[in-house]
XYZ file of N, CA and C in Angstrom:
738
model
N 90.858 -53.713 80.400
C 92.004 -53.515 81.254
C 93.446 -53.493 80.453
N 93.304 -54.362 79.438
C 94.360 -54.562 78.592
C 94.607 -53.207 77.560
N 93.240 -52.763 77.388
C 93.295 -51.404 76.360
C 93.915 -50.134 77.260
N 93.632 -50.375 78.534
C 94.020 -49.054 79.488
C 95.582 -49.299 79.633
N 96.039 -50.479 79.652
C 97.300 -50.827 79.863
C 98.091 -50.301 78.773
N 97.570 -50.560 77.655
C 98.284 -50.186 76.389
C 98.342 -48.474 76.268
N 97.228 -48.015 76.829
C 97.478 -46.438 76.758
C 98.416 -45.990 77.734
N 98.568 -46.658 78.734
C 99.714 -46.292 79.738
C 101.031 -46.418 79.227
N 100.972 -47.390 78.206
C 102.387 -47.504 77.720
C 102.796 -46.522 76.536
N 101.959 -45.570 76.263
C 102.237 -44.542 75.166
C 103.195 -43.715 75.973
N 104.011 -43.218 75.042
C 105.138 -42.122 75.436
C 104.298 -40.820 76.097
N 105.053 -40.307 76.988
C 104.361 -39.071 77.733
C 103.975 -38.085 76.979
N 104.490 -37.832 75.732
C 104.214 -36.814 74.669
C 102.707 -36.773 74.381
N 102.354 -38.288 73.982
C 100.939 -38.545 73.319
C 100.118 -38.470 74.785
N 100.561 -38.838 75.823
C 99.689 -38.763 76.713
C 99.196 -37.111 77.201
N 100.326 -36.277 77.002
C 100.008 -34.840 77.352
C 99.025 -34.427 76.169
N 99.266 -34.913 75.012
C 98.358 -34.427 73.853
C 96.904 -35.008 73.906
N 96.875 -36.258 74.354
C 95.528 -36.702 74.604
C 94.884 -36.030 75.829
N 95.407 -35.669 76.847
C 94.752 -35.088 78.057
C 94.644 -33.629 77.526
N 95.272 -32.920 76.883
C 95.021 -31.613 76.338
C 93.951 -31.413 75.374
N 93.801 -32.437 74.639
C 92.711 -32.436 73.611
C 91.362 -32.742 74.356
N 91.411 -33.569 75.435
C 90.310 -33.993 76.198
C 89.957 -32.638 76.954
N 90.837 -32.266 77.559
C 90.456 -30.971 78.443
C 89.918 -29.571 77.572
N 90.327 -29.503 76.340
C 90.117 -28.606 75.493
C 88.823 -28.766 74.693
N 88.581 -30.044 74.208
C 87.400 -30.461 73.370
C 86.152 -30.359 74.599
N 86.117 -30.878 75.444
C 85.138 -31.183 76.244
C 84.255 -29.900 76.709
N 84.980 -28.992 77.129
C 84.336 -27.621 77.603
C 83.720 -26.749 76.319
N 84.499 -26.946 75.078
C 83.975 -26.303 73.838
C 82.656 -27.230 73.323
N 82.664 -28.726 73.551
C 81.449 -29.192 73.244
C 80.310 -28.880 74.131
N 80.610 -28.732 75.350
C 79.617 -28.346 76.518
C 79.018 -27.020 76.168
N 79.963 -25.935 75.752
C 79.556 -24.723 75.461
C 78.916 -24.569 74.081
N 79.106 -25.402 73.146
C 78.158 -25.348 72.034
C 77.023 -25.891 72.151
N 76.828 -26.830 73.102
C 75.540 -27.252 73.573
C 74.715 -26.296 74.329
N 75.364 -25.476 75.051
C 74.675 -24.594 75.847
C 74.171 -23.415 74.935
N 75.271 -22.935 74.049
C 74.867 -21.786 72.960
C 73.641 -22.274 72.208
N 73.686 -23.551 71.634
C 72.626 -24.109 70.849
C 71.347 -24.031 71.566
N 71.186 -24.526 72.753
C 70.023 -24.626 73.611
C 69.333 -23.143 73.840
N 70.480 -22.149 74.171
C 70.071 -20.981 74.336
C 69.441 -20.299 73.102
N 70.165 -20.439 71.963
C 69.869 -19.799 70.787
C 68.200 -20.399 70.228
N 68.221 -21.869 70.434
C 66.955 -22.216 70.141
C 65.838 -21.790 71.170
N 66.166 -21.633 72.381
C 65.066 -21.134 73.369
C 64.585 -19.532 72.984
N 65.523 -18.912 72.556
C 65.327 -17.495 72.282
C 64.736 -17.433 71.125
N 64.906 -18.226 70.156
C 64.151 -18.132 68.944
C 62.498 -18.712 68.921
N 62.525 -19.741 70.066
C 61.098 -20.280 70.239
C 60.319 -19.090 70.910
N 60.840 -18.357 71.760
C 60.331 -17.355 72.418
C 59.886 -16.329 71.522
N 60.733 -15.938 70.629
C 60.582 -14.833 69.532
C 59.532 -15.308 68.521
N 59.434 -16.531 68.329
C 58.398 -17.153 67.325
C 57.052 -17.159 68.061
N 57.083 -17.502 69.205
C 55.869 -17.491 70.088
C 55.037 -15.980 70.202
N 56.220 -14.962 70.697
C 55.627 -13.817 70.598
C 55.148 -13.076 69.443
N 55.705 -13.312 68.233
C 55.253 -13.148 66.978
C 54.098 -13.743 66.644
N 53.861 -14.887 66.862
C 52.477 -15.765 66.829
C 51.361 -14.953 67.452
N 51.744 -14.661 68.696
C 50.751 -14.205 69.577
C 50.143 -12.745 69.039
N 51.209 -11.893 68.521
C 50.962 -10.592 67.905
C 50.024 -10.898 66.565
N 50.379 -11.888 65.981
C 49.828 -11.934 64.655
C 48.167 -12.451 64.954
N 47.903 -13.255 65.911
C 46.912 -13.773 66.329
C 45.969 -12.694 66.788
N 46.648 -11.733 67.706
C 45.849 -10.507 68.297
C 45.457 -9.564 67.088
N 46.359 -9.511 66.112
C 45.955 -8.715 64.855
C 44.874 -9.245 64.202
N 44.835 -10.443 63.929
C 43.543 -10.984 63.248
C 42.300 -10.883 64.118
N 42.457 -11.035 65.516
C 41.327 -11.084 66.434
C 40.805 -9.468 66.222
N 41.778 -8.619 66.305
C 41.450 -7.293 66.326
C 40.621 -6.954 65.111
N 41.055 -7.299 64.000
C 40.343 -7.021 62.736
C 38.766 -7.575 62.749
N 39.031 -9.001 63.280
C 37.624 -9.854 63.112
C 36.513 -9.205 64.063
N 37.087 -8.602 65.185
C 36.148 -8.040 66.167
C 35.815 -6.542 66.048
N 36.600 -5.963 65.113
C 36.151 -4.890 64.549
C 34.910 -5.044 63.609
N 35.000 -5.866 62.603
C 33.793 -6.052 61.901
C 32.772 -6.627 62.471
N 32.910 -7.453 63.539
C 31.698 -8.080 64.129
C 31.236 -6.921 65.146
N 31.898 -6.083 65.560
C 31.454 -4.955 66.472
C 30.705 -4.083 65.372
N 31.013 -3.761 64.198
C 30.190 -3.157 63.453
C 28.844 -3.567 63.076
N 28.891 -5.027 62.836
C 27.641 -5.653 62.685
C 26.656 -5.722 63.855
N 27.221 -5.757 65.156
C 26.419 -5.769 66.232
C 25.655 -4.245 66.282
N 26.483 -3.216 66.118
C 26.010 -1.881 66.128
C 24.869 -1.688 65.008
N 25.173 -2.391 63.765
C 23.994 -2.136 62.846
C 22.792 -3.049 63.410
N 22.834 -4.036 63.894
C 21.686 -4.862 64.525
C 20.805 -3.823 65.540
N 21.576 -2.977 66.275
C 20.790 -2.086 67.225
C 20.255 -0.936 66.367
N 20.830 -0.457 65.541
C 20.337 0.658 64.562
C 19.249 0.085 63.882
N 18.909 -1.122 63.125
C 18.038 -1.585 62.726
C 16.667 -1.872 63.575
N 17.134 -2.287 64.561
C 16.058 -2.536 65.669
C 15.287 -1.316 66.158
N 16.207 -0.097 66.139
C 15.604 1.100 66.803
C 15.034 1.928 65.609
N 14.935 1.669 64.404
C 14.462 2.299 63.166
C 12.909 2.330 63.382
N 12.143 3.277 63.201
C 10.698 3.620 63.569
C 9.975 2.416 62.668
N 10.279 2.195 61.334
C 9.706 1.691 60.360
C 9.623 -0.098 60.998
N 11.059 -0.436 61.603
C 11.333 -1.828 61.767
C 10.437 -1.913 63.211
N 10.215 -0.911 63.923
C 9.667 -1.348 65.295
C 8.265 -1.372 64.847
N 7.581 -0.509 64.028
C 6.272 -0.701 63.648
C 5.949 -2.065 62.873
N 7.013 -2.632 62.239
C 6.771 -3.896 61.525
C 6.764 -4.902 62.528
N 7.537 -4.939 63.902
C 7.573 -5.939 64.911
C 6.633 -5.837 65.672
N 6.144 -4.770 66.112
C 5.340 -4.529 67.187
C 3.719 -4.686 66.707
N 3.197 -4.113 65.667
C 1.778 -4.250 65.099
C 1.668 -5.773 64.625
N 0.573 -6.239 65.318
C -0.037 -7.533 65.010
C -0.644 -7.438 63.808
N -1.589 -6.471 63.310
C -2.184 -6.458 62.068
C -2.051 -5.094 61.368
N -1.548 -5.067 60.242
C -1.085 -3.836 59.390
C -1.941 -3.905 58.249
N -2.426 -2.811 58.046
C -3.225 -2.387 56.602
C -2.095 -2.935 55.419
N -2.754 -3.695 54.599
C -1.547 -4.118 53.364
C -1.174 -2.817 52.689
N -1.848 -1.736 52.474
C -1.351 -0.662 51.810
C -0.175 -0.001 52.777
N -0.383 -0.029 54.040
C 0.551 0.587 54.880
C 1.890 -0.268 55.069
N 1.305 -1.648 54.983
C 2.522 -2.644 54.971
C 3.435 -2.460 53.817
N 2.744 -2.332 52.616
C 3.716 -2.215 51.461
C 4.625 -1.118 51.556
N 4.132 0.125 51.909
C 4.876 1.308 52.189
C 6.057 1.158 53.123
N 5.566 0.434 54.282
C 6.632 0.195 55.359
C 7.716 -0.891 54.861
N 7.303 -1.738 54.169
C 8.272 -2.726 53.483
C 9.438 -2.241 52.739
N 8.600 -1.172 51.834
C 9.775 -0.419 50.875
C 10.662 0.421 51.576
N 10.158 1.097 52.722
C 11.100 1.878 53.406
C 12.120 1.231 54.200
N 11.749 -0.092 54.808
C 12.786 -0.883 55.397
C 13.755 -1.443 54.545
N 13.203 -1.977 53.366
C 14.412 -2.335 52.388
C 15.155 -1.334 51.932
N 14.868 -0.256 51.673
C 15.777 0.934 51.402
C 16.612 1.120 52.603
N 16.202 1.150 53.614
C 17.059 1.445 54.906
C 18.051 0.295 55.021
N 17.490 -0.921 54.749
C 18.668 -2.115 54.857
C 19.608 -2.069 53.735
N 19.285 -1.457 52.578
C 20.166 -1.449 51.527
C 21.256 -0.230 51.689
N 21.085 0.822 52.559
C 22.061 1.700 52.786
C 23.137 0.936 53.523
N 22.826 -0.079 54.485
C 24.096 -0.645 55.140
C 25.028 -1.389 54.278
N 24.670 -2.113 53.283
C 25.323 -2.775 52.101
C 26.177 -1.709 51.412
N 25.617 -0.616 51.120
C 26.081 0.358 50.283
C 27.485 1.049 50.985
N 27.243 1.281 52.211
C 28.329 1.817 53.056
C 29.313 0.996 53.628
N 29.114 -0.258 53.838
C 29.711 -1.335 54.646
C 30.303 -2.497 53.812
N 31.467 -2.380 53.412
C 32.094 -3.481 52.521
C 31.949 -4.825 52.912
N 31.903 -5.012 54.324
C 31.965 -6.275 55.154
C 30.703 -6.881 55.090
N 29.541 -6.217 54.799
C 28.355 -6.694 54.744
C 28.076 -7.477 53.263
N 27.650 -8.727 53.340
C 27.661 -9.518 51.988
C 26.354 -8.892 51.286
N 25.391 -8.352 51.989
C 24.254 -7.880 51.286
C 22.934 -8.587 51.812
N 22.931 -9.733 52.458
C 21.996 -10.293 53.027
C 21.635 -9.804 54.316
N 20.584 -8.951 54.505
C 20.078 -8.462 56.074
C 18.573 -8.761 55.877
N 18.133 -9.424 57.040
C 16.558 -9.973 57.162
C 16.098 -9.691 58.541
N 14.943 -9.022 58.523
C 14.347 -8.926 59.780
C 13.046 -9.613 59.944
N 13.068 -10.455 60.920
C 11.825 -11.478 61.037
C 11.144 -11.134 62.259
N 9.762 -10.999 62.315
C 9.003 -10.721 63.513
C 8.653 -12.037 64.272
N 7.933 -11.883 65.428
C 7.611 -12.965 66.059
C 6.459 -13.866 65.391
N 5.864 -13.237 64.323
C 4.905 -14.108 63.730
C 5.461 -14.905 62.553
N 6.610 -14.637 62.143
C 7.372 -15.386 61.149
C 7.523 -14.700 59.854
N 6.692 -13.372 59.713
C 6.912 -12.504 58.716
C 8.275 -11.826 58.522
N 8.731 -11.471 57.240
C 10.157 -11.088 57.248
C 10.305 -10.226 56.205
N 11.178 -9.162 56.305
C 11.484 -8.214 55.390
C 13.010 -8.089 54.950
N 13.481 -8.081 53.864
C 14.803 -8.311 53.589
C 15.287 -7.464 52.179
N 16.385 -6.961 52.258
C 16.840 -6.239 51.118
C 17.190 -7.270 49.847
N 17.614 -8.447 50.296
C 18.323 -9.266 49.172
C 17.891 -10.716 49.441
N 17.540 -11.108 50.738
C 17.389 -12.674 50.909
C 15.802 -12.892 50.967
N 15.677 -14.150 50.531
C 14.225 -14.632 50.633
C 14.016 -15.842 50.979
N 12.812 -16.398 51.645
C 12.732 -17.813 52.273
C 11.534 -18.443 51.396
N 11.736 -19.627 51.434
C 10.772 -20.479 50.667
C 9.134 -20.213 51.497
N 8.184 -20.116 50.649
C 6.869 -19.784 51.388
C 6.408 -20.932 52.448
N 6.886 -22.001 52.242
C 6.599 -23.066 53.175
C 7.268 -23.122 54.531
N 8.225 -22.326 54.446
C 9.202 -22.549 55.617
C 8.698 -21.458 56.755
N 8.767 -22.046 57.933
C 8.259 -21.319 59.011
C 9.767 -20.699 59.748
N 9.930 -19.422 59.470
C 11.186 -18.899 59.947
C 11.358 -18.934 61.537
N 10.403 -18.752 62.265
C 10.543 -18.802 63.661
C 10.875 -20.270 64.150
N 10.848 -21.110 63.345
C 11.215 -22.555 63.882
C 12.719 -22.815 63.275
N 13.266 -21.877 62.595
C 14.740 -22.088 62.015
C 15.724 -22.379 63.092
N 16.717 -22.893 62.712
C 17.567 -23.070 63.941
C 18.515 -21.794 64.342
N 18.698 -20.929 63.373
C 19.506 -19.819 63.446
C 18.381 -18.546 64.235
N 17.180 -18.769 64.118
C 16.245 -17.785 64.777
C 16.083 -18.273 66.197
N 16.105 -19.743 66.615
C 15.944 -20.227 67.659
C 17.209 -19.837 68.482
N 18.387 -19.970 67.980
C 19.553 -19.692 68.484
C 19.716 -18.255 69.051
N 19.195 -17.388 68.215
C 19.014 -15.830 68.467
C 18.232 -15.668 69.738
N 17.018 -16.516 69.756
C 16.170 -16.260 70.916
C 16.848 -16.869 72.057
N 17.311 -18.000 71.934
C 17.999 -18.574 73.372
C 19.178 -17.731 73.754
N 19.658 -16.845 72.992
C 20.633 -16.058 73.233
C 20.280 -14.687 74.065
N 18.870 -14.632 74.090
C 18.188 -13.462 74.851
C 18.664 -12.039 74.689
N 18.705 -11.732 73.413
C 19.107 -10.430 73.045
C 20.398 -10.086 72.826
N 21.336 -11.129 73.149
C 22.872 -10.995 72.988
C 23.434 -11.421 71.720
N 24.041 -10.472 71.093
C 24.525 -10.758 69.676
C 25.306 -11.933 69.577
N 25.074 -12.749 68.469
C 25.424 -14.188 68.289
C 26.041 -14.446 66.929
N 27.100 -15.211 66.917
C 27.956 -15.479 65.633
C 27.362 -16.911 65.291
N 26.655 -16.982 64.308
C 26.213 -18.567 63.910
C 27.234 -19.183 63.154
N 28.173 -18.489 62.587
C 29.211 -19.151 61.667
C 28.633 -19.399 60.300
N 29.066 -20.298 59.657
C 28.745 -20.668 58.095
C 27.503 -21.418 58.190
N 26.535 -20.747 57.624
C 25.040 -21.406 57.567
C 24.989 -22.201 56.611
N 24.950 -23.431 56.990
C 24.995 -24.873 56.031
C 23.644 -25.247 55.570
N 22.668 -25.166 56.511
C 21.164 -25.604 56.240
C 20.223 -24.500 56.412
N 20.252 -23.421 56.221
C 19.460 -22.340 56.687
C 18.372 -22.008 55.982
N 18.355 -22.585 54.354
C 17.262 -22.586 53.571
C 16.993 -21.123 53.155
N 17.899 -20.330 53.249
C 17.663 -18.787 52.649
C 18.307 -18.631 51.538
N 17.638 -17.874 50.509
C 18.420 -17.811 49.169
C 18.744 -16.505 49.054
N 19.607 -15.871 48.108
C 19.897 -14.494 47.865
C 19.564 -14.284 46.528
N 19.199 -12.906 46.115
C 19.127 -12.602 44.597
C 20.387 -12.239 43.994
N 21.308 -12.014 44.838
C 22.947 -11.672 44.526
C 23.406 -13.077 44.375
N 24.681 -12.856 43.557
C 25.375 -14.031 43.191
C 26.412 -14.447 44.622
N 25.902 -14.996 45.643
C 26.702 -15.515 46.627
C 25.950 -16.861 47.272
N 26.727 -17.648 47.866
C 26.152 -18.872 48.339
C 26.204 -18.830 49.911
N 25.676 -19.736 50.590
C 25.891 -19.797 51.964
C 27.163 -20.009 52.411
N 27.938 -20.854 51.656
C 29.480 -21.056 51.983
C 30.245 -19.834 51.924
N 29.859 -18.773 51.393
C 30.473 -17.399 51.180
C 30.337 -16.538 52.363
N 29.576 -16.952 53.151
C 29.340 -15.881 54.241
C 29.275 -16.525 55.612
N 29.515 -15.664 56.684
C 29.207 -15.972 57.932
C 28.211 -15.171 58.667
N 27.218 -16.077 59.154
C 25.994 -15.197 59.612
C 26.042 -14.866 61.200
N 25.474 -13.733 61.384
C 25.261 -13.256 62.769
C 23.957 -12.815 63.013
N 23.379 -13.053 64.089
C 21.946 -13.085 64.358
C 21.860 -12.268 65.873
N 20.644 -11.505 66.123
C 20.470 -11.019 67.408
C 18.849 -10.852 67.609
N 18.393 -11.446 68.667
C 16.925 -11.344 69.010
C 16.621 -9.935 69.453
N 15.520 -9.401 69.164
C 14.954 -8.081 69.548
C 13.804 -8.261 70.542
N 14.281 -7.879 71.664
C 13.324 -7.986 72.806
C 12.370 -6.685 73.295
N 11.223 -6.825 73.603
C 10.677 -5.771 74.105
C 11.305 -5.313 75.394
N 11.673 -3.873 75.430
C 12.395 -3.623 76.651
C 11.616 -3.507 78.053
N 10.251 -3.743 77.902
C 9.413 -3.542 79.208
C 9.068 -5.053 79.469
N 8.524 -5.702 78.521
C 8.107 -7.243 78.752
C 9.113 -8.158 78.576
N 10.167 -8.127 77.830
C 11.134 -8.802 77.652
C 10.912 -10.179 76.653
N 9.644 -9.659 76.170
C 9.331 -10.540 75.011
C 9.998 -10.564 74.034
N 10.212 -11.545 73.011
C 10.902 -11.471 71.662
C 9.799 -11.037 70.661
N 10.384 -9.918 69.965
C 9.504 -9.333 69.069
C 10.160 -9.814 67.508
N 11.285 -10.246 67.417
C 11.949 -10.732 66.024
C 13.179 -10.909 66.185
N 13.897 -11.121 64.980
C 15.273 -11.369 65.035
C 15.660 -10.732 63.633
N 16.885 -10.245 63.930
C 17.921 -9.500 62.832
C 19.071 -10.408 62.464
N 19.071 -10.885 61.227
C 20.234 -11.800 60.734
C 20.890 -10.852 59.844
N 22.379 -11.006 59.688
C 23.140 -10.178 58.771
C 24.402 -11.170 58.177
N 24.526 -11.185 57.025
C 25.637 -11.941 56.437
C 26.816 -11.102 56.341
N 27.981 -11.747 56.993
C 29.304 -11.131 56.842
C 29.925 -11.886 55.875
N 30.784 -11.099 54.800
C 31.419 -11.664 53.831
C 32.635 -12.427 54.298
N 32.752 -13.858 54.004
C 33.751 -14.477 54.219
C 35.003 -14.088 53.888
N 34.950 -13.360 52.744
C 36.224 -12.868 52.019
C 36.930 -12.024 52.823
N 36.226 -11.171 53.856
C 36.900 -10.274 54.571
C 37.663 -10.931 55.639
N 37.231 -12.155 56.112
C 38.026 -12.881 57.154
C 39.212 -13.683 56.450
N 39.064 -14.028 55.126
C 39.980 -14.702 54.389
C 41.253 -13.837 53.982
N 40.797 -12.574 53.525
C 41.891 -11.671 53.488
C 42.921 -11.281 54.456
N 42.387 -11.414 55.749
C 42.966 -11.147 57.065
C 43.767 -12.285 57.458
N 43.297 -13.496 56.986
C 44.070 -14.655 57.618
C 45.088 -15.335 56.477
N 44.914 -15.140 55.387
C 45.551 -15.932 54.235
C 47.079 -15.555 54.218
N 47.452 -14.503 54.566
C 48.954 -14.136 54.676
C 49.497 -14.462 56.019
N 48.876 -15.017 57.073
C 49.434 -15.181 58.214
C 49.963 -16.578 58.206
N 51.367 -16.684 58.424
C 51.966 -17.929 58.673
C 52.506 -18.157 59.905
N 52.218 -19.316 60.888
C 52.770 -19.426 62.208
C 53.888 -20.338 61.988
N 55.204 -19.804 62.318
C 56.317 -20.626 62.163
C 56.664 -21.160 60.948
N 57.228 -22.582 60.884
C 57.509 -22.994 59.737
C 56.426 -23.564 59.048
N 55.474 -24.243 59.665
C 54.653 -25.074 59.062
C 53.097 -24.768 59.671
N 52.914 -23.749 60.591
C 51.777 -23.491 61.085
C 50.885 -22.533 60.375
N 49.354 -22.733 60.413
C 48.496 -21.688 60.006
C 47.579 -21.395 60.640
N 46.738 -20.393 60.267
C 45.697 -19.965 61.068
C 44.419 -20.278 60.776
N 43.444 -20.769 61.659
C 42.087 -20.873 61.383
C 41.224 -20.185 62.284
N 40.056 -19.807 61.881
C 38.822 -18.984 62.701
C 37.955 -19.885 63.148
N 37.638 -19.961 64.500
C 36.501 -20.950 65.257
C 35.679 -20.031 65.833
N 34.327 -20.389 66.131
C 33.294 -19.668 66.827
C 33.663 -20.180 68.161
N 32.623 -19.815 69.065
C 32.756 -20.028 70.572
C 32.359 -21.693 70.735
N 31.875 -22.149 70.116
C 31.357 -23.754 69.988
C 32.613 -24.650 69.367
N 33.638 -24.146 68.825
C 34.564 -24.807 68.249
C 34.645 -24.988 66.726
N 33.410 -24.448 66.255
C 33.029 -24.781 64.877
C 33.750 -24.144 63.975
N 34.179 -24.576 62.898
C 35.183 -24.068 61.878
C 34.390 -22.879 61.204
N 34.808 -21.664 61.337
C 34.522 -20.464 60.466
C 35.094 -20.521 59.174
N 36.395 -20.246 59.268
C 37.341 -20.124 58.010
C 38.742 -20.922 58.468
N 39.111 -21.719 57.226
C 40.402 -22.235 57.214
C 41.071 -22.267 55.940
N 42.443 -21.933 55.673
C 42.861 -21.976 54.503
C 42.517 -23.199 53.654
N 42.082 -23.208 52.251
C 41.759 -24.299 51.465
C 42.467 -25.338 51.454
N 44.090 -25.034 51.271
C 44.883 -25.948 50.974
C 46.100 -25.669 51.798
N 46.152 -25.687 53.225
C 47.138 -25.180 54.016
C 48.490 -25.853 53.879
N 48.441 -27.403 53.495
C 49.535 -28.086 53.290
C 50.277 -27.664 51.930
N 49.428 -27.522 50.982
C 50.023 -27.002 49.681
C 50.610 -25.542 49.864
N 50.244 -24.734 50.656
C 50.713 -23.521 50.845
C 52.189 -23.679 51.545
N 52.107 -24.718 52.469
C 53.324 -24.754 53.282
C 54.408 -25.230 52.546
N 53.945 -26.091 51.565
C 55.278 -26.961 50.819
C 55.685 -25.945 49.697
N 55.055 -24.987 49.273
C 55.407 -23.993 48.140
C 55.609 -22.679 48.734
């Protein structure tokens, strides 16, 4: 009360200046807050739109490669030599040797024309026998009991992305490890009986995904990672925080 009384004792000139400043500054302050909020909201919407566009671009690229691999599984399954390998219960060793050579040459054609294929393509029949262009399995391993084979069977002929195969126990004659690829599988079913004839496995180069994702930054500190339908990590930048800080 005493302070207000002191203000009232000010000369009229100072009172007018005080009221003028109060009337002038308050609207400017409110306008500044409104402009700041509007600009921030517009920028946030632009960042969100840009983020969605980047994610869509990565999805389109990834789906393009996955669609190619899916088509390859159908082409492999419809090959005459592959069908003979899958359907025949007993094959003459000489015929089997020629058949195996033709299938391996057929599988190598996919790795020759498709940069996204890491090289590993394997066809496994329902008895556990396999033919591959570059992959091989331990002789004591029952392939039909492998987790990736069972996942393909459980998916009932629908193409499935396994992700990064950590313990599949398959080796390659070329210089790449399981951590360098993303594995996709599809079961081959008899069109009449629906019985499983075998499974096709293909390795996708992880580098293909890395090249698509590595230059994508989301906002100031975000980064993009690729996950499968089960939420398992397929690819993530090796040092995202290092990249953000530099």
